[in-house]
Short mmCIF file of C-alpha atoms in Angstrom, two decimals:
data_model
loop_
_atom_site.label_atom_id
_atom_site.label_comp_id
_atom_site.label_asym_id
_atom_site.label_seq_id
_atom_site.Cartn_x
_atom_site.Cartn_y
_atom_site.Cartn_z
CA UNK A 141 -38.35 -0.65 -19.58
CA UNK A 142 -38.02 1.25 -16.31
CA UNK A 143 -36.62 -1.82 -14.57
CA UNK A 144 -34.06 -2.35 -17.34
CA UNK A 145 -32.91 1.26 -17.16
CA UNK A 146 -32.50 0.98 -13.40
CA UNK A 147 -30.44 -2.17 -13.81
CA UNK A 148 -28.26 -0.46 -16.41
CA UNK A 149 -27.73 2.54 -14.12
CA UNK A 150 -26.95 0.22 -11.23
CA UNK A 151 -24.25 -1.63 -13.16
CA UNK A 152 -22.79 1.63 -14.49
CA UNK A 153 -22.45 2.82 -10.89
CA UNK A 154 -20.92 -0.52 -9.92
CA UNK A 155 -18.43 -0.30 -12.81
CA UNK A 156 -17.45 3.25 -11.83
CA UNK A 157 -16.90 2.28 -8.18
CA UNK A 158 -15.10 -0.88 -9.28
CA UNK A 159 -12.78 1.15 -11.49
CA UNK A 160 -11.94 3.48 -8.62
CA UNK A 161 -11.37 0.53 -6.30
CA UNK A 162 -9.08 -1.17 -8.81
CA UNK A 163 -6.95 1.98 -9.04
CA UNK A 164 -6.47 2.28 -5.28
CA UNK A 165 -6.73 -1.29 -3.92
CA UNK A 166 -3.08 -2.19 -4.56
CA UNK A 167 -1.73 0.96 -2.94
CA UNK A 168 -4.15 0.46 -0.06
CA UNK A 169 -2.89 -3.07 0.57
CA UNK A 170 0.74 -1.97 0.35
CA UNK A 171 0.20 0.83 2.87
CA UNK A 172 -1.03 -1.52 5.61
CA UNK A 173 1.39 -1.30 8.53
CA UNK A 174 2.87 -4.70 9.32
CA UNK A 175 4.24 -5.94 12.61
CA UNK A 176 7.78 -6.92 13.57
CA UNK A 177 7.32 -10.56 12.49
CA UNK A 178 6.10 -9.61 8.99
CA UNK A 179 8.37 -6.75 7.94
CA UNK A 180 11.34 -7.03 10.27
CA UNK A 181 12.86 -4.31 12.41
CA UNK A 182 15.00 -4.21 15.51
CA UNK A 183 14.80 -4.42 19.26
CA UNK A 184 16.77 -2.68 22.01
CA UNK A 185 17.13 -3.58 25.66
CA UNK A 186 17.78 -0.59 27.95
CA UNK A 187 18.94 -0.49 31.55
CA UNK A 188 17.22 2.29 33.49
CA UNK A 189 18.91 4.43 36.14
CA UNK A 190 18.12 7.67 37.94
CA UNK A 191 19.76 10.78 36.44
CA UNK A 192 21.64 11.53 39.66
CA UNK A 193 22.77 7.91 39.98
CA UNK A 194 21.28 7.68 43.45
CA UNK A 195 18.31 5.74 44.77
CA UNK A 196 16.43 2.78 43.39
CA UNK A 197 14.30 2.91 40.26
CA UNK A 198 10.68 2.52 41.35
CA UNK A 199 7.81 0.83 39.53
CA UNK A 200 6.21 4.24 39.01
CA UNK A 201 9.40 5.50 37.37
CA UNK A 202 9.46 2.49 35.05
CA UNK A 203 5.84 3.08 34.00
CA UNK A 204 6.62 6.77 33.34
CA UNK A 205 9.59 5.71 31.22
CA UNK A 206 7.43 3.35 29.14
CA UNK A 207 4.89 6.14 28.58
CA UNK A 208 7.60 8.59 27.51
CA UNK A 209 9.12 6.05 25.12
CA UNK A 210 5.69 5.30 23.66
CA UNK A 211 5.22 9.00 22.85
CA UNK A 212 8.57 9.06 21.10
CA UNK A 213 7.77 5.93 19.10
CA UNK A 214 4.65 7.70 17.82
CA UNK A 215 6.98 10.27 16.25
CA UNK A 216 8.57 7.49 14.21
CA UNK A 217 5.18 6.30 12.94
CA UNK A 218 5.81 2.70 13.92
CA UNK A 219 2.92 0.25 13.79
CA UNK A 220 2.17 -1.69 16.98
CA UNK A 221 5.43 -1.08 18.90
CA UNK A 222 6.13 -3.43 21.77
CA UNK A 223 7.54 -1.69 24.86
CA UNK A 224 7.78 -3.93 27.90
CA UNK A 225 9.36 -3.85 31.35
CA UNK A 226 11.76 -6.66 32.19
CA UNK A 227 12.89 -7.19 35.74
CA UNK A 228 13.29 -4.23 38.06
CA UNK A 229 15.21 -1.79 35.84
CA UNK A 230 15.12 -2.89 32.21
CA UNK A 231 12.92 -1.90 29.28
CA UNK A 232 12.76 -3.76 25.95
CA UNK A 233 11.67 -1.82 22.86
CA UNK A 234 10.70 -3.68 19.66
CA UNK A 235 10.10 -1.58 16.54
CA UNK A 236 8.94 -2.82 13.15
CA UNK A 237 9.85 -1.40 9.75
CA UNK A 238 12.50 1.09 10.89
CA UNK A 239 14.77 2.22 8.04
CA UNK A 240 17.09 4.50 10.02
CA UNK A 241 17.99 2.59 13.20
CA UNK A 242 20.49 5.22 14.35
CA UNK A 243 17.87 7.97 14.26
CA UNK A 244 15.50 5.74 16.23
CA UNK A 245 18.21 5.13 18.85
CA UNK A 246 18.85 8.86 19.22
CA UNK A 247 15.14 9.62 19.50
CA UNK A 248 14.57 6.94 22.15
CA UNK A 249 17.62 7.42 24.36
CA UNK A 250 17.96 11.22 24.28
CA UNK A 251 16.76 12.67 27.57
CA UNK A 252 15.45 15.77 25.75
CA UNK A 253 16.14 18.00 28.76
CA UNK A 254 16.33 21.53 27.36
CA UNK A 255 17.94 24.12 29.61
CA UNK A 256 18.95 27.77 29.37
CA UNK A 257 22.20 28.67 31.17
CA UNK A 258 24.65 31.52 31.53
CA UNK A 259 28.28 31.25 30.42
CA UNK A 260 29.21 29.87 33.85
CA UNK A 261 26.76 27.00 33.29
CA UNK A 262 24.30 28.15 35.95
CA UNK A 263 20.70 27.12 35.22
CA UNK A 264 18.39 29.98 34.23
CA UNK A 265 15.45 27.97 32.89
CA UNK A 266 14.87 24.22 32.69
CA UNK A 267 12.59 21.89 30.75
CA UNK A 268 9.90 22.38 33.40
CA UNK A 269 9.49 25.95 32.14
CA UNK A 270 8.53 24.83 28.62
CA UNK A 271 4.99 24.51 27.31
CA UNK A 272 3.88 20.95 26.65
CA UNK A 273 4.13 20.16 22.91
CA UNK A 274 5.10 23.78 22.34
CA UNK A 275 7.99 23.25 19.91
CA UNK A 276 7.62 23.86 16.19
CA UNK A 277 9.77 24.52 13.12
CA UNK A 278 9.76 27.99 11.55
CA UNK A 279 12.02 29.98 9.25
CA UNK A 280 13.94 33.17 9.99
CA UNK A 281 14.35 36.16 7.67
CA UNK A 282 17.16 34.36 5.86
CA UNK A 283 14.85 31.37 5.25
CA UNK A 284 16.91 29.23 7.64
CA UNK A 285 15.10 26.66 9.80
CA UNK A 286 14.71 27.59 13.47
CA UNK A 287 12.94 25.85 16.32
CA UNK A 288 10.36 27.92 18.20
CA UNK A 289 9.77 26.86 21.80
CA UNK A 290 6.83 28.00 23.91
CA UNK A 291 7.43 29.01 27.54
CA UNK A 292 4.98 28.71 30.40
CA UNK A 293 5.80 32.15 31.83
CA UNK A 294 7.02 35.01 29.65
CA UNK A 295 7.65 37.17 32.72
CA UNK A 296 10.07 34.61 34.11
CA UNK A 297 12.00 34.62 30.85
CA UNK A 298 12.16 38.41 31.01
CA UNK A 299 13.52 38.21 34.54
CA UNK A 300 16.37 35.84 33.62
CA UNK A 301 17.31 37.95 30.59
CA UNK A 302 17.57 40.95 32.92
CA UNK A 303 19.78 38.86 35.19
CA UNK A 304 22.12 38.02 32.31
CA UNK A 305 22.38 41.70 31.31
CA UNK A 306 23.13 42.80 34.86
CA UNK A 307 25.72 40.12 35.66
CA UNK A 308 27.53 39.78 32.33
CA UNK A 309 28.74 42.75 30.28
CA UNK A 310 29.19 42.33 26.50
CA UNK A 311 30.38 40.11 24.93
CA UNK A 312 29.69 37.71 27.81
CA UNK A 313 25.96 38.52 27.94
CA UNK A 314 25.00 35.18 26.43
CA UNK A 315 22.15 32.80 27.13
CA UNK A 316 23.40 29.30 26.30
CA UNK A 317 20.79 26.78 25.19
CA UNK A 318 21.68 23.15 25.99
CA UNK A 319 20.01 19.86 25.15
CA UNK A 320 20.86 17.17 27.71
CA UNK A 321 23.46 19.11 29.67
CA UNK A 322 25.66 16.70 31.63
CA UNK A 323 27.58 17.33 34.80
CA UNK A 324 31.06 18.46 33.81
CA UNK A 325 30.02 20.12 30.55
CA UNK A 326 31.42 23.62 30.13
CA UNK A 327 30.37 26.39 27.79
CA UNK A 328 33.88 27.84 27.84
CA UNK A 329 35.37 24.54 26.67
CA UNK A 330 32.62 23.72 24.19
CA UNK A 331 32.75 27.17 22.59
CA UNK A 332 36.33 26.45 21.49
CA UNK A 333 35.23 23.40 19.54
CA UNK A 334 34.14 23.32 15.93
CA UNK A 335 31.03 21.29 16.83
CA UNK A 336 30.00 22.27 20.38
CA UNK A 337 27.45 20.30 22.40
CA UNK A 338 25.18 23.28 23.12
CA UNK A 339 22.54 24.25 20.56
CA UNK A 340 23.15 27.99 20.42
CA UNK A 341 24.35 30.93 22.51
CA UNK A 342 22.52 34.14 21.53
CA UNK A 343 23.44 37.53 22.97
CA UNK A 344 20.99 39.18 25.37
CA UNK A 345 21.01 42.94 24.81
CA UNK A 346 17.66 43.83 26.33
CA UNK A 347 15.06 42.20 28.60
CA UNK A 348 12.81 39.91 26.61
CA UNK A 349 9.34 39.46 28.09
CA UNK A 350 8.03 36.83 25.69
CA UNK A 351 6.58 33.36 25.91
CA UNK A 352 8.20 32.17 22.67
CA UNK A 353 11.92 31.60 22.12
CA UNK A 354 13.63 30.79 18.85
CA UNK A 355 16.57 28.38 18.81
CA UNK A 356 18.92 29.22 15.94
CA UNK A 357 21.60 26.62 15.49
CA UNK A 358 22.41 26.57 11.75
CA UNK A 359 20.05 23.60 11.45
CA UNK A 360 19.24 21.63 8.39
CA UNK A 361 15.47 21.24 8.04
CA UNK A 362 15.57 17.58 9.11
CA UNK A 363 17.64 18.48 12.19
CA UNK A 364 15.18 21.22 13.17
CA UNK A 365 12.21 18.87 12.71
CA UNK A 366 13.96 16.17 14.77
CA UNK A 367 14.67 18.63 17.60
CA UNK A 368 11.07 19.90 17.63
CA UNK A 369 9.71 16.35 17.65
CA UNK A 370 11.93 15.20 20.46
CA UNK A 371 11.06 18.25 22.57
CA UNK A 372 7.36 17.68 21.99
CA UNK A 373 7.65 14.02 22.95
CA UNK A 374 8.74 15.07 26.44
CA UNK A 375 11.85 14.50 28.50
CA UNK A 376 12.73 11.15 29.99
CA UNK A 377 12.58 10.86 33.78
CA UNK A 378 15.60 8.52 33.75
CA UNK A 379 18.85 7.72 31.98
CA UNK A 380 18.86 4.83 29.50
CA UNK A 381 21.90 2.69 28.81
CA UNK A 382 21.69 0.39 25.80
CA UNK A 383 22.92 -3.05 26.81
CA UNK A 384 21.62 -5.12 23.92
CA UNK A 385 20.27 -4.62 20.41
CA UNK A 386 19.34 -7.00 17.64
CA UNK A 387 18.03 -6.71 14.09
CA UNK A 388 15.01 -8.91 13.42
CA UNK A 389 14.52 -10.44 9.97
CA UNK A 390 11.15 -10.96 8.32
CA UNK A 391 11.84 -14.04 6.19
CA UNK A 392 9.62 -16.39 8.20
CA UNK A 393 6.86 -13.82 8.50
CA UNK A 394 6.93 -13.01 4.79
CA UNK A 395 6.59 -16.68 3.89
CA UNK A 396 3.65 -17.10 6.26
CA UNK A 397 2.01 -13.94 4.90
CA UNK A 398 2.38 -15.12 1.28
CA UNK A 399 0.78 -18.44 2.16
CA UNK A 400 -2.04 -16.67 4.01
CA UNK A 401 -2.75 -14.35 1.08
CA UNK A 402 -2.74 -17.28 -1.37
CA UNK A 403 -5.13 -19.26 0.84
CA UNK A 404 -7.34 -16.17 1.16
CA UNK A 405 -7.63 -15.79 -2.62
CA UNK A 406 -8.57 -19.45 -2.96
CA UNK A 407 -11.20 -19.14 -0.23
CA UNK A 408 -12.72 -15.98 -1.69
CA UNK A 409 -12.73 -17.51 -5.18
CA UNK A 410 -14.59 -20.60 -3.95
CA UNK A 411 -17.16 -18.41 -2.18
CA UNK A 412 -17.70 -16.35 -5.34
CA UNK A 413 -18.10 -19.47 -7.45
CA UNK A 414 -20.63 -20.98 -5.04
CA UNK A 415 -22.72 -17.79 -4.93
CA UNK A 416 -22.76 -17.54 -8.74
CA UNK A 417 -23.71 -21.20 -9.15
CA UNK A 418 -26.40 -21.27 -6.47
CA UNK A 419 -27.91 -17.73 -6.56
CA UNK A 420 -27.27 -16.73 -10.19
CA UNK A 421 -28.04 -13.00 -10.55
CA UNK A 422 -28.44 -12.46 -6.82
CA UNK A 423 -25.04 -14.10 -6.48
CA UNK A 424 -23.58 -11.30 -8.61
CA UNK A 425 -25.08 -8.76 -6.21
CA UNK A 426 -23.62 -10.69 -3.26
CA UNK A 427 -20.17 -10.75 -4.87
CA UNK A 428 -20.30 -6.99 -5.40
CA UNK A 429 -21.30 -6.48 -1.76
CA UNK A 430 -18.59 -8.81 -0.45
CA UNK A 431 -15.93 -7.16 -2.63
CA UNK A 432 -16.93 -3.73 -1.35
CA UNK A 433 -16.79 -5.00 2.22
CA UNK A 434 -13.26 -6.38 1.70
CA UNK A 435 -12.17 -3.03 0.27
CA UNK A 436 -13.63 -1.12 3.25
CA UNK A 437 -11.78 -3.49 5.63
CA UNK A 438 -8.51 -2.76 3.82
CA UNK A 439 -9.17 0.97 4.13
CA UNK A 440 -9.83 0.64 7.84
CA UNK A 441 -6.52 -1.21 8.31
CA UNK A 442 -4.57 1.61 6.64
CA UNK A 443 -6.41 4.46 8.33
CA UNK A 444 -7.66 5.41 4.81
CA UNK A 445 -6.52 9.01 5.23
CA UNK A 446 -5.22 9.17 1.66
CA UNK A 447 -8.55 8.31 0.03
CA UNK A 448 -11.57 10.56 -0.47
CA UNK A 449 -14.06 7.68 -0.11
CA UNK A 450 -13.11 6.97 3.46
CA UNK A 451 -16.11 7.47 5.76
CA UNK A 452 -15.65 9.57 8.89
CA UNK A 453 -16.43 6.69 11.25
CA UNK A 454 -13.31 4.85 10.05
CA UNK A 455 -10.90 7.68 10.92
#
């Protein structure tokens, strides 16, 4: 009687776990990140050059560029990106499953060099003065998105704000915040445009000794998040010129995947049938164990962060 009750409890537990698995298995399989050959995507070939246009691009510079691009790709959440060096000054980037290719292009090619300048375009602070991964999105008193940027030295920021106050009387006491300032850009010219290149130009009315600066640029939330992400991914040590791009289809990969899944079902079905025929009741136990193992493998492929049953050693 005791043995029967234990068997009943065992199968009730198995049924409960099986019900939970059946509810999540399909979503788990769908959330597995596929590569470029299975879900398509696009690739870009960049030509690398020094920002000042002088000197040769070294192997060390190329490796630094690949590392910086890899950090930016992580922002996009791409599975298994392929970033490779070709020749002496070219980098090929292959990304799978990208929906917004234009956003990916902007994220990859933007130098992300943030600088603070006066109205005469003289540099006050550069990207070297920013904290690493110190950008985040917040909201001002009007519930508008702003980007908060951490500075390495709050005293240095106070010094440059004093400099602006001393050298520029109102209303010229502005600190202009630029992203990827280029030689020839002018605050005076850009301020006359409806959509200027600089991010914002706040007035400096008193010295500000702080290690956090807010960038207010009438951002939409997505724009603020994009700016924070690109600042946190780090600036590029070079300039990238896109010389080739190509969309990659997934028709061949999808066909191969469908055939692989079909063959897998057949193989698993034959194994289940053999275990039932040869081991009888113990075969049922083996099938339950094998099914659980397959489910755990699927969870490990997806990172299983969305499921409460995921063990810590899989994260």
